[in-house]
Coordinates of C-alpha atoms in Angstrom, one line a residue:
Chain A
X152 CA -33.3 -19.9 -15.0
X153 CA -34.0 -17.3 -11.9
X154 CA -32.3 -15.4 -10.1
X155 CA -34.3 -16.9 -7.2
X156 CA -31.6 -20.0 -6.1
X157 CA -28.9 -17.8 -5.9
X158 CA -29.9 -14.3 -4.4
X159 CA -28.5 -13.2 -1.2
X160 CA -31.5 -13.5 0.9
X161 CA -34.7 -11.9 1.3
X162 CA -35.8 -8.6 3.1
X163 CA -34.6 -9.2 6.4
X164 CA -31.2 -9.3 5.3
X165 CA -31.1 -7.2 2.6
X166 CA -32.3 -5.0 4.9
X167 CA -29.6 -5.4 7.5
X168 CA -26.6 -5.3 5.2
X169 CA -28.6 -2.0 3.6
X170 CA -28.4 -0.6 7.5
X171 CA -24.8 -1.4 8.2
X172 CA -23.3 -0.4 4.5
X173 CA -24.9 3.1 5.7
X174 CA -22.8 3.0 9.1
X175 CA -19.8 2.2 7.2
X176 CA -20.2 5.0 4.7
X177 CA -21.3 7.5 7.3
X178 CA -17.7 5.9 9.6
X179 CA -16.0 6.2 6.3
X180 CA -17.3 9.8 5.4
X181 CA -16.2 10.8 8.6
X182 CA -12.8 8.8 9.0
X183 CA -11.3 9.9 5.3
X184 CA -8.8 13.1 4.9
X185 CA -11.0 16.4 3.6
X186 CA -9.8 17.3 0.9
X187 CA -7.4 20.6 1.7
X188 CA -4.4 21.7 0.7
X189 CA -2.3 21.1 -3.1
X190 CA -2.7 17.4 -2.2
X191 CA -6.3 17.7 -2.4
X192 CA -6.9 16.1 -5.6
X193 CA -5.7 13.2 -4.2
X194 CA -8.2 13.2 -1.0
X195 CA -11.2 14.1 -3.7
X196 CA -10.0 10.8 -5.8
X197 CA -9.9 8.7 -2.7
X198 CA -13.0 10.2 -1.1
X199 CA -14.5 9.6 -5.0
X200 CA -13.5 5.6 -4.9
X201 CA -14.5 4.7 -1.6
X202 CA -17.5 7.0 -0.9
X203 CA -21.6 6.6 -2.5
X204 CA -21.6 2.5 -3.2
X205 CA -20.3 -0.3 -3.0
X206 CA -22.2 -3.4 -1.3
X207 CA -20.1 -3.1 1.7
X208 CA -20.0 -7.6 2.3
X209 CA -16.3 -7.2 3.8
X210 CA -17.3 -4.6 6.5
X211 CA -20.6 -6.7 7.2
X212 CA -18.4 -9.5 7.9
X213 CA -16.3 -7.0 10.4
X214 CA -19.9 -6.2 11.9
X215 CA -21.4 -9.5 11.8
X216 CA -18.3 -10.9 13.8
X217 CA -17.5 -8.6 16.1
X218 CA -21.0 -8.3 17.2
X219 CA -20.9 -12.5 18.4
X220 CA -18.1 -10.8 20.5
X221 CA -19.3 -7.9 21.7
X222 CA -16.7 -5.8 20.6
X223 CA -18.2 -2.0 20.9
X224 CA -19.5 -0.8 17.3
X225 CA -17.4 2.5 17.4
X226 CA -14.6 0.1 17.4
X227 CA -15.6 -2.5 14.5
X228 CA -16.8 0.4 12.3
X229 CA -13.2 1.7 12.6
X230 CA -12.0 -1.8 11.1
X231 CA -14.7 -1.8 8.8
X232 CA -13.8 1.2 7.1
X233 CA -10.1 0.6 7.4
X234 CA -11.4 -2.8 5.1
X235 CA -12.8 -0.8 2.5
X236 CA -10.1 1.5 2.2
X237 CA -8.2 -1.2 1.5
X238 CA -10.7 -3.1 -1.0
X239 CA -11.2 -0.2 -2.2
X240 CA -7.7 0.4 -3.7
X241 CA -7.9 -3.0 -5.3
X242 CA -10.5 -2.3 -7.3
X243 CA -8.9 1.0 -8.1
X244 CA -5.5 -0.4 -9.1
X245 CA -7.3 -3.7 -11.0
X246 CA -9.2 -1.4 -12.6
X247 CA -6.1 0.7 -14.3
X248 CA -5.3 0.0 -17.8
X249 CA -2.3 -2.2 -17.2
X250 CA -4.4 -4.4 -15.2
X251 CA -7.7 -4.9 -16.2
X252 CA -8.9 -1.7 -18.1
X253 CA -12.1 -1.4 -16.8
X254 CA -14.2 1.8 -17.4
X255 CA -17.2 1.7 -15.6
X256 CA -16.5 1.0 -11.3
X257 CA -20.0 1.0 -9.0
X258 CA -21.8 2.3 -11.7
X259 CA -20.0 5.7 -12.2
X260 CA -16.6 6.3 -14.3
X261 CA -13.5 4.6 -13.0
X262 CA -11.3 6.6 -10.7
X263 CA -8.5 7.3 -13.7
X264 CA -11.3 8.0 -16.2
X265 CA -13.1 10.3 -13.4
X266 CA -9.5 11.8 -13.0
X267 CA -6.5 10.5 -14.2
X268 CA -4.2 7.3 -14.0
X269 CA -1.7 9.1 -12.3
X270 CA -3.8 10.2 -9.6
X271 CA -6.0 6.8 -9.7
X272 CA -2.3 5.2 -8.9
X273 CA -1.6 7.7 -6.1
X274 CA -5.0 7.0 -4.8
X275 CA -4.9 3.6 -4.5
X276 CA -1.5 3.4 -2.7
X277 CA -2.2 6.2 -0.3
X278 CA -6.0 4.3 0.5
X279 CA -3.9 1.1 0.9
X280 CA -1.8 3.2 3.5
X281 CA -4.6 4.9 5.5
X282 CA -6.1 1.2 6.0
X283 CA -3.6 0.7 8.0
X284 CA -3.3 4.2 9.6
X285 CA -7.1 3.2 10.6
X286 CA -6.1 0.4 12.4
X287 CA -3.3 1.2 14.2
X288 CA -4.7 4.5 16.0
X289 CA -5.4 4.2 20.1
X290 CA -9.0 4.7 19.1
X291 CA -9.6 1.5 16.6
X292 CA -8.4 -0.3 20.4
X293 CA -7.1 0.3 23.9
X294 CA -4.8 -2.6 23.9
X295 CA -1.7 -1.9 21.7
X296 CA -0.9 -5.5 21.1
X297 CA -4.8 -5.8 19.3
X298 CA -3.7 -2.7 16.8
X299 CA -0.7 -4.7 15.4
X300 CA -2.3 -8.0 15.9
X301 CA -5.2 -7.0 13.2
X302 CA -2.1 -4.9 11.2
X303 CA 0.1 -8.1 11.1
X304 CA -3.2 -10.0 9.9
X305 CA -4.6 -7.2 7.2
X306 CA -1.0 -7.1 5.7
X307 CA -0.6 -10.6 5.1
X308 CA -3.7 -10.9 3.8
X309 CA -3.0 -8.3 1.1
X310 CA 0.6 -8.7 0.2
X311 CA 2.5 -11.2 -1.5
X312 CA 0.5 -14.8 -0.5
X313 CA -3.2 -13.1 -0.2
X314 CA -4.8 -10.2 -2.4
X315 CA -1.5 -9.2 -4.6
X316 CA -0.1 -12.9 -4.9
X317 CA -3.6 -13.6 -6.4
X318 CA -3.9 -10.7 -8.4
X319 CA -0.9 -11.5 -10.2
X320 CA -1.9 -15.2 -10.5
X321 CA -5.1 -14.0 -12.2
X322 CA -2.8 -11.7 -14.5
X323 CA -0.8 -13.9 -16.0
X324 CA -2.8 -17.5 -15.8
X325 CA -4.4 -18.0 -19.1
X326 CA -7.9 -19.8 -18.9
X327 CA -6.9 -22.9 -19.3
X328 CA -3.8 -23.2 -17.5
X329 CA -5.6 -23.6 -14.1
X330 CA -7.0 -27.0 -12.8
X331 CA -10.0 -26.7 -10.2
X332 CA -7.9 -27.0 -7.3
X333 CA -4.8 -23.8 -8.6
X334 CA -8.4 -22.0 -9.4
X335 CA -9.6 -22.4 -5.9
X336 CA -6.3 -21.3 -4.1
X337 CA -6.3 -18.2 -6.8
X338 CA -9.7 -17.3 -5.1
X339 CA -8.5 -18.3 -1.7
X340 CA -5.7 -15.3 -2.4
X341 CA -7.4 -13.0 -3.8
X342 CA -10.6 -13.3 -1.7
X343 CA -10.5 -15.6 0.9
X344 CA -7.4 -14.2 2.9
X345 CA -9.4 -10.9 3.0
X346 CA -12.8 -12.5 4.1
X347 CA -10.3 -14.9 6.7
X348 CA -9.5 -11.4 7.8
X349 CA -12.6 -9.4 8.3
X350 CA -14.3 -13.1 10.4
X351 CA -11.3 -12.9 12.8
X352 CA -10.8 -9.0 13.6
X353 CA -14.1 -9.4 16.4
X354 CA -12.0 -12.4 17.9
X355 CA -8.9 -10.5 17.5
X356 CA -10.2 -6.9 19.2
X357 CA -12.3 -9.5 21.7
X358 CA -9.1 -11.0 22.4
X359 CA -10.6 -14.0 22.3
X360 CA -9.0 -17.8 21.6
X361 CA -6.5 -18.9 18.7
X362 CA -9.1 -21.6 18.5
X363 CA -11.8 -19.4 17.4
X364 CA -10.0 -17.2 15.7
X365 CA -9.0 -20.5 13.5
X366 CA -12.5 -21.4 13.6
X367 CA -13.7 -17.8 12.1
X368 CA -10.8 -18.2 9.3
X369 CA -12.0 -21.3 8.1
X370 CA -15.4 -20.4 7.8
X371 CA -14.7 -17.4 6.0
X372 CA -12.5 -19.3 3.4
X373 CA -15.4 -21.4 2.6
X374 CA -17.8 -18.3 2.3
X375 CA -15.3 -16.7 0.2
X376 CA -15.8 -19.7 -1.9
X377 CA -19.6 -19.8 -2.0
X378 CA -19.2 -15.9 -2.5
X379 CA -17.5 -16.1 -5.3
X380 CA -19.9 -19.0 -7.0
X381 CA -23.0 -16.8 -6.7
X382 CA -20.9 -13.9 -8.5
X383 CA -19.9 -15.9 -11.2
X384 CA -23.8 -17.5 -11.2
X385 CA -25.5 -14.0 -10.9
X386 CA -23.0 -12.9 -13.8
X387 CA -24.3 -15.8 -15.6
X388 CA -28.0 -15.2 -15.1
X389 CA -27.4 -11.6 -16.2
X390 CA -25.9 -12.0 -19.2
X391 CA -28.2 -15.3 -19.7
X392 CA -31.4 -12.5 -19.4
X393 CA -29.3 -9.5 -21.0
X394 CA -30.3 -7.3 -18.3
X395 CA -29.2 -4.1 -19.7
X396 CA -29.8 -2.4 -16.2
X397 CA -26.3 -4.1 -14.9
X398 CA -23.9 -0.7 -14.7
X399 CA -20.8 -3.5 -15.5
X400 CA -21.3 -5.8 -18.3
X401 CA -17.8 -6.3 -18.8
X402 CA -17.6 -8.5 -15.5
X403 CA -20.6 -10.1 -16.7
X404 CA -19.2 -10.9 -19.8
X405 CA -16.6 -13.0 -18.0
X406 CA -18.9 -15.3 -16.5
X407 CA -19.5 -16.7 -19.7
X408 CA -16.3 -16.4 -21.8
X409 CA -12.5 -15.5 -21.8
X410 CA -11.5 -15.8 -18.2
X411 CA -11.3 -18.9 -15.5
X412 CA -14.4 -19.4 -13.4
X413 CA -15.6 -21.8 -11.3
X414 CA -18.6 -22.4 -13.7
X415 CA -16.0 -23.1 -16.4
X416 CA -14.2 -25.7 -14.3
X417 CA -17.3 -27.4 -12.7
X418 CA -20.4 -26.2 -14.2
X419 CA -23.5 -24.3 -13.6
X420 CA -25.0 -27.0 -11.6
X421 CA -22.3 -28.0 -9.2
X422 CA -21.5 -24.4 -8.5
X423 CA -25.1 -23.9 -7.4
X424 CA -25.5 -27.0 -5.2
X425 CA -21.7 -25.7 -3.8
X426 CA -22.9 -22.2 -3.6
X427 CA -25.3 -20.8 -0.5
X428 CA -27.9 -20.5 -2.0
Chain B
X300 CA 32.6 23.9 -9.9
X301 CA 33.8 20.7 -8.4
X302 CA 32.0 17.8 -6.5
X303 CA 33.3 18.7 -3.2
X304 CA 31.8 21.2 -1.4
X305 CA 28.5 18.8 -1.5
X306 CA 29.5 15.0 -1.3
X307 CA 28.4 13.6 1.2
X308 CA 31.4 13.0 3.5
X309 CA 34.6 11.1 3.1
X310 CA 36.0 7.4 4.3
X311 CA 34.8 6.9 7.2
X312 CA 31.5 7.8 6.7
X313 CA 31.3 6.4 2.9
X314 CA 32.8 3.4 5.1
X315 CA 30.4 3.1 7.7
X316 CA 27.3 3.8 4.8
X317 CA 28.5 1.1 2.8
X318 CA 28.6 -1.6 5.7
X319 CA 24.9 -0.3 6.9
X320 CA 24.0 -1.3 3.6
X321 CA 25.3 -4.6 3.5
X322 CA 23.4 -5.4 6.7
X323 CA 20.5 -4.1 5.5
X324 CA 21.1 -6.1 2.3
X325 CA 21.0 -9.6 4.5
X326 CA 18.2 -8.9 6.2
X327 CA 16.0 -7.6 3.0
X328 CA 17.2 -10.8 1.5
X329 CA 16.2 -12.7 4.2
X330 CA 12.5 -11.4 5.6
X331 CA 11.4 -11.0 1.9
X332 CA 9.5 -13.8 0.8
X333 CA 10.9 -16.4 -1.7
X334 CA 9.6 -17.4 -4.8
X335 CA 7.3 -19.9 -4.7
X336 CA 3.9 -20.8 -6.1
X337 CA 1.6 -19.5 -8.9
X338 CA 2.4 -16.1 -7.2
X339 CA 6.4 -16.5 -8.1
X340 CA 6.5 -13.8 -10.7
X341 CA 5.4 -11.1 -8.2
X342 CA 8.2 -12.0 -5.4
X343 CA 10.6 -12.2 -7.7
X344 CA 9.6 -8.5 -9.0
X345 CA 9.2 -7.2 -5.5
X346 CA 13.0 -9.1 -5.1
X347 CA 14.6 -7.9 -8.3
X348 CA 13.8 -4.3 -7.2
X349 CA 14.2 -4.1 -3.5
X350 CA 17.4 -6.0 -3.3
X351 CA 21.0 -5.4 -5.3
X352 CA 21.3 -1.7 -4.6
X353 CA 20.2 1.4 -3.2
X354 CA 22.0 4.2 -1.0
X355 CA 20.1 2.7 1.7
X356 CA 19.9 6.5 3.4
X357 CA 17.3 5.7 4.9
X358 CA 18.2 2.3 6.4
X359 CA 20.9 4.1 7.7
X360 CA 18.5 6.9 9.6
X361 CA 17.0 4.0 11.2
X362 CA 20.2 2.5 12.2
X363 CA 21.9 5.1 13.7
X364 CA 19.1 6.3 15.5
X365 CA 18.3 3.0 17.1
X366 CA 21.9 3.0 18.4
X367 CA 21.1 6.2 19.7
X368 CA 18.9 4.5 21.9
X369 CA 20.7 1.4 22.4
X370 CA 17.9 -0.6 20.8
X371 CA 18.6 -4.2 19.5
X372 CA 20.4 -4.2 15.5
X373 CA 18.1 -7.3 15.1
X374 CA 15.2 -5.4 15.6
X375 CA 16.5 -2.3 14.0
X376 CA 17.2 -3.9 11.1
X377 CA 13.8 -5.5 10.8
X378 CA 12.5 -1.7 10.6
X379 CA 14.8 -0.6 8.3
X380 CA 14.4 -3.3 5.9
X381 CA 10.2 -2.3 6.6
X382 CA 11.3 1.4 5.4
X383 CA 13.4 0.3 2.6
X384 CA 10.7 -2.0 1.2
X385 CA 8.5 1.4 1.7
X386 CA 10.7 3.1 -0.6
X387 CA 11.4 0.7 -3.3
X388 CA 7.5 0.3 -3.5
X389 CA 7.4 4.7 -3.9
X390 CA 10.3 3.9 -6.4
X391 CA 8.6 1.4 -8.5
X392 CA 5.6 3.1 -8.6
X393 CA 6.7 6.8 -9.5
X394 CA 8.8 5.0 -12.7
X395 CA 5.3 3.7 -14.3
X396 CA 4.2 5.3 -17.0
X397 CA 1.6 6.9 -15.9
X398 CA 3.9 9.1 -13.3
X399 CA 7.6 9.7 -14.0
X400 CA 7.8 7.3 -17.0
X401 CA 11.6 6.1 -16.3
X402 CA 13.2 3.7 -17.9
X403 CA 16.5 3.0 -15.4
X404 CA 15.9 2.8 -11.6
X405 CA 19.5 2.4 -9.5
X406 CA 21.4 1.1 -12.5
X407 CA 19.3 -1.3 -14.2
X408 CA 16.0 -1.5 -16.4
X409 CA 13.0 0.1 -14.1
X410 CA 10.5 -3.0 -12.8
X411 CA 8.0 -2.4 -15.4
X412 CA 10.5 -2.5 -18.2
X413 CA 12.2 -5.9 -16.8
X414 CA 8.8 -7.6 -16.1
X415 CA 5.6 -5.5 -17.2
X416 CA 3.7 -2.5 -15.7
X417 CA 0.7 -5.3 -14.5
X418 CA 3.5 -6.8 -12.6
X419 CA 4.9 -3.6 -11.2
X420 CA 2.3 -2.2 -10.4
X421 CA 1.4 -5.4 -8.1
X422 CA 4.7 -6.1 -7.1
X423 CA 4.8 -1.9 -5.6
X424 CA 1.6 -2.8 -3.4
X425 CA 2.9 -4.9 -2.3
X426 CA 5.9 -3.9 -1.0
X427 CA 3.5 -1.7 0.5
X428 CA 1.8 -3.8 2.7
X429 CA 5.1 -6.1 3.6
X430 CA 6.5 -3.1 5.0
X431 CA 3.2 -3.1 7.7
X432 CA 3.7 -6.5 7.9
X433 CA 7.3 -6.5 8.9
X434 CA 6.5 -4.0 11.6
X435 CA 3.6 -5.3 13.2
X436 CA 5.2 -9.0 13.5
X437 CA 5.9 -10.1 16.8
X438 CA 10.1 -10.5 16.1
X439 CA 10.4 -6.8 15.6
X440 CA 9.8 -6.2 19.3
X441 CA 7.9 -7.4 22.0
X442 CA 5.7 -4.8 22.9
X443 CA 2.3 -4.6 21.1
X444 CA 2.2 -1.0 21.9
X445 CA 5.5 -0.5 20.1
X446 CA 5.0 -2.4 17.0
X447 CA 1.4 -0.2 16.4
X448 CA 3.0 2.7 17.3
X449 CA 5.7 2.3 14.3
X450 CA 2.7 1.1 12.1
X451 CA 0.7 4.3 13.1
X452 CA 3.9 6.6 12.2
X453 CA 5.0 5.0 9.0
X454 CA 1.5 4.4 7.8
X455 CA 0.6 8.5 8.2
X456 CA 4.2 9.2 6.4
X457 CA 3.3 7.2 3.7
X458 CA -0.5 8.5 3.0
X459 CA -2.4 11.2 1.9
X460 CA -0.5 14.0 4.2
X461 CA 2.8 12.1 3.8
X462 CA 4.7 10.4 1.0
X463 CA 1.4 10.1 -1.5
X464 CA 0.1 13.1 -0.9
X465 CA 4.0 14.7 -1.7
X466 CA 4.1 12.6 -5.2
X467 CA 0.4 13.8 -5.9
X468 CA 1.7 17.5 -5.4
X469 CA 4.8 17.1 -7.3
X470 CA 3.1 15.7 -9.9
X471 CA -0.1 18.0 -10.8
X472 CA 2.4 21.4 -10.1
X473 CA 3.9 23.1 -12.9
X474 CA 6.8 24.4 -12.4
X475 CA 6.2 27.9 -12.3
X476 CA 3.3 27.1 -9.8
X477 CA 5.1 26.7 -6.1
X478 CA 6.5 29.4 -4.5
X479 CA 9.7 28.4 -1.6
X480 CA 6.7 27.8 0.7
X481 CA 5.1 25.6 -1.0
X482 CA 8.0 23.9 -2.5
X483 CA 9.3 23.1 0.9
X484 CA 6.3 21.9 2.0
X485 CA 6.2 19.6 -1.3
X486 CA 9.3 18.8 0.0
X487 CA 8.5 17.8 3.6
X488 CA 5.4 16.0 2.6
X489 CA 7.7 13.6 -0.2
X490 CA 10.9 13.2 1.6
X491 CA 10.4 14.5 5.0
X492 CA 7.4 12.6 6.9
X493 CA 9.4 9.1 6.0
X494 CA 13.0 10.8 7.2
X495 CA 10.8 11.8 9.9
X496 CA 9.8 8.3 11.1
X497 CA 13.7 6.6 10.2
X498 CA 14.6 8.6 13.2
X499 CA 11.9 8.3 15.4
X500 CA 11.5 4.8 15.2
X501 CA 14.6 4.2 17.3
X502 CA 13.0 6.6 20.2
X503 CA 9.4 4.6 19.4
X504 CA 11.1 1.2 20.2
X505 CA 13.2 2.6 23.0
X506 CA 9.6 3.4 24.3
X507 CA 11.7 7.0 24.8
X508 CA 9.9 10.4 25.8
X509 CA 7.6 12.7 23.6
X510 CA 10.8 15.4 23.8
X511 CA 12.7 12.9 22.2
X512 CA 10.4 12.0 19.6
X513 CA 9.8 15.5 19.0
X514 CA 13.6 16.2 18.6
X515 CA 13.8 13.6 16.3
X516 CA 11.6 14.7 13.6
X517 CA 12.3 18.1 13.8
X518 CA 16.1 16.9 12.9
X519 CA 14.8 14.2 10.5
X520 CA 13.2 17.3 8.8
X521 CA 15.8 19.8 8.4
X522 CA 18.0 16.7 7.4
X523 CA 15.9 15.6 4.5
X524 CA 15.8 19.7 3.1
X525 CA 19.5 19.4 3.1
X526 CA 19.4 15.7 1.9
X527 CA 17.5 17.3 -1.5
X528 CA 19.2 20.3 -2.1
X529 CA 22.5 18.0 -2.0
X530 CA 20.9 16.0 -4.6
X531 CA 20.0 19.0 -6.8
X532 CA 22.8 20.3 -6.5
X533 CA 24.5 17.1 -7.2
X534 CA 22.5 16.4 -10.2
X535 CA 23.8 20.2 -11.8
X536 CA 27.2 19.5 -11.2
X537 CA 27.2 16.3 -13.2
X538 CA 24.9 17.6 -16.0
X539 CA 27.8 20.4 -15.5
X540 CA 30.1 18.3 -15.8
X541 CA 28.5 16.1 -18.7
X542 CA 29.1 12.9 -16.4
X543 CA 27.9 10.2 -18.4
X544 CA 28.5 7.7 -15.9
X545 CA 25.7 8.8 -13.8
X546 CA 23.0 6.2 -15.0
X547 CA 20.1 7.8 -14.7
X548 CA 20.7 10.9 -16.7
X549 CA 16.7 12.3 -16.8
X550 CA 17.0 13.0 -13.0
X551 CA 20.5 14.9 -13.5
X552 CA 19.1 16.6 -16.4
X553 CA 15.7 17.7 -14.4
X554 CA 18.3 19.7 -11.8
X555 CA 18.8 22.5 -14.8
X556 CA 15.6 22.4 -16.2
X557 CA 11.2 21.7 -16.1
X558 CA 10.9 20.6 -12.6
X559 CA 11.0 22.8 -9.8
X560 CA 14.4 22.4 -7.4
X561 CA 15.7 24.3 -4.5
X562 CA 18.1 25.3 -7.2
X563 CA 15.7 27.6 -9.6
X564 CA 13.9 29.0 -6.6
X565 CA 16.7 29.9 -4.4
X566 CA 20.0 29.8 -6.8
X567 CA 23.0 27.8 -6.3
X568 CA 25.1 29.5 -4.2
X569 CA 22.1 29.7 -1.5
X570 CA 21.3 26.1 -1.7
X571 CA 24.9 25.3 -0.9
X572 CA 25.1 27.7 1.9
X573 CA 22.1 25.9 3.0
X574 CA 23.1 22.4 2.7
X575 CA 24.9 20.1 5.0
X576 CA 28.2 20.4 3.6

């Protein structure tokens, strides 16, 4: 087994999701509070979450799309970095102790190991807020109705039926309680309605047709799918190969035991063919 | 020392409070979602602590100041039922553990205690991201312009220079640390910004002018100084008084001691001479 079937792609586009990740951190450097006054902690522990990695696929997708559109880029790395704000604070709330007690978060301590829990909790919430601070300032877009058009969409797709709804689902569902198609509407929550997001916010600033916009969601729900595939596959392989050099062996742990994936429910095999690889 | 130089009015006004509150009751019952799904434990955590009871205060701001303006109650009450959401979500997460660690939130067993701190945790985002998702919906008013604008204003109240940072402050500072300065501007930053945006948001939908806005939160601020030196005051008199009725005793208790109030820095008598009784 290689890693070759189920990489991301060769140079070229390794190289163009290197390129854009560096716009979003520069936007996102730039965008974020400085740290200043007796709330600074809690701009350092945001700044510290969102800032120096991270592979940067959901503000690709913001790029990607809104460039089919020709939505300006000053614009679309506005809703890029207002994406991984809020991604951001999912992965620092999912990685608290009450949720899934990881230590180790883009290869450096987790925020409430780096600081605190308290502070990792006040960071996440006030990340999850600026997302949407972000979007809904005159210069994400001229056109008012466009601002709360990509708010209304952002917030449904992380509140109670996308990203938190599927959190909780994966909280509380036990490995084997899921059948193939509750595990595929637990990704679609947790992942897709993000992805749905970050395809259709170039059609929404473009103001473009509901029948793209549908168009874009749909597609993104099955990348999200594929997506997901070649992280479980990749986890897999690494554990598979022991590679040591993988900052997070926990999540790669989970690929093979303990938790529901979509190698567990349909195997290595049909996950690749299913996969985009 | 008696109760009442600082309730906070009599009939009419406890009259008119209580019938705010009912409204706002309805329609929190109604725009929340219902639970449904593999997701039902989280709505029904988001619903077991939004809904059932509450002062509504800040419902009320909203309210009231829409009148002002002459602005639908239908829409009103969508925004106030957006900032009580807000709230509940601060509520649920300062009672974790990791924060305030309280085990009784308005009369009953805090969230994490009745379901579990995963579930609060979740159920407090999101909260947070249904109260940008009640504002930026179409029903709340029919200019685009309008509904980013109330994003734009609750979502800065709410972050790193609003609400969050405020909790941050309040919780790293000993109590010995803040001066009146800072305390009030602790203060401002945890109560203030979101009183701020309860009264504005009836000049925002009105589409009314920049004075008026202005005026608002200038009010809103004074309002929500007096609004927590009532409460600290309050909070003496009963641990005063030895009022066991009050359920949520560690707040009362926290008015005479280990937490900085308007009462240690400026003494009784001056709070009350300062508050809006």
């Amino acid at each position: 087994m290689t890693n070759g079937p189920i990489s991301l792609g060769q140079d070229p586009f390794d190289a163009l999701l290197s390129e854009k990740a560096r716009a979003v951190e520069d936007a996102l450097d730039k965008l974020l509070p400085r740290p200043d006054g007796a709330e600074a902690r809690l701009i350092e522990a945001m700044r510290y979450a969102a800032l120096g990695s991270g592979k940067r696929i959901r503000a690709f997708l913001v790029l990607a799309a809104a460039e089919v559109f020709h939505v300006s880029s000053a614009a679309a790395l506005r809703v890029a970095a207002s994406v991984e704000c809020l991604h951001t604070y999912a992965l620092v709330h999912d990685d608290l102790p009450a949720i899934d007690d990881d230590d180790i978060r883009r290869g450096k301590p987790a925020l409430h190991l780096a600081f605190d829990e308290a502070t990792a909790l006040l960071a996440g919430d006030a990340l999850l807020a600026f997302a949407f601070e972000l979007l809904s300032a005159p210069e994400t877009h001229a056109d008012g109705f466009v601002r709360s058009e990509l708010v209304l969409e952002l917030a449904r797709a992380s509140g109670p039926r996308g990203l938190a709804g599927g959190q909780m689902i994966d909280v509380t569902a036990e490995p084997d309680d899921l059948n193939i198609g509750q595990f595929m509407r637990l990704q679609r929550l947790k992942v897709g309605t993000i992805f749905a997001f970050c395809c259709e916010a170039g059609a929404i600033m473009a103001r473009a047709s509901n029948y793209h916009r549908h168009a874009l969601q749909a597609f993104a729900h099955d990348m999200a799918m594929a997506y997901q595939m070649s992280d479980d596959l990749l986890a897999v392989t690494r554990v598979a190969a022991n590679d040591a050099s993988q900052p997070n062996m926990r999540a790669a742990r989970e690929g093979l035991s303990g938790r529901t994936t979509f190698l567990g429910l349909m195997g290595a095999d049909r996950a690749r063919d299913n996969s985009w690889a």
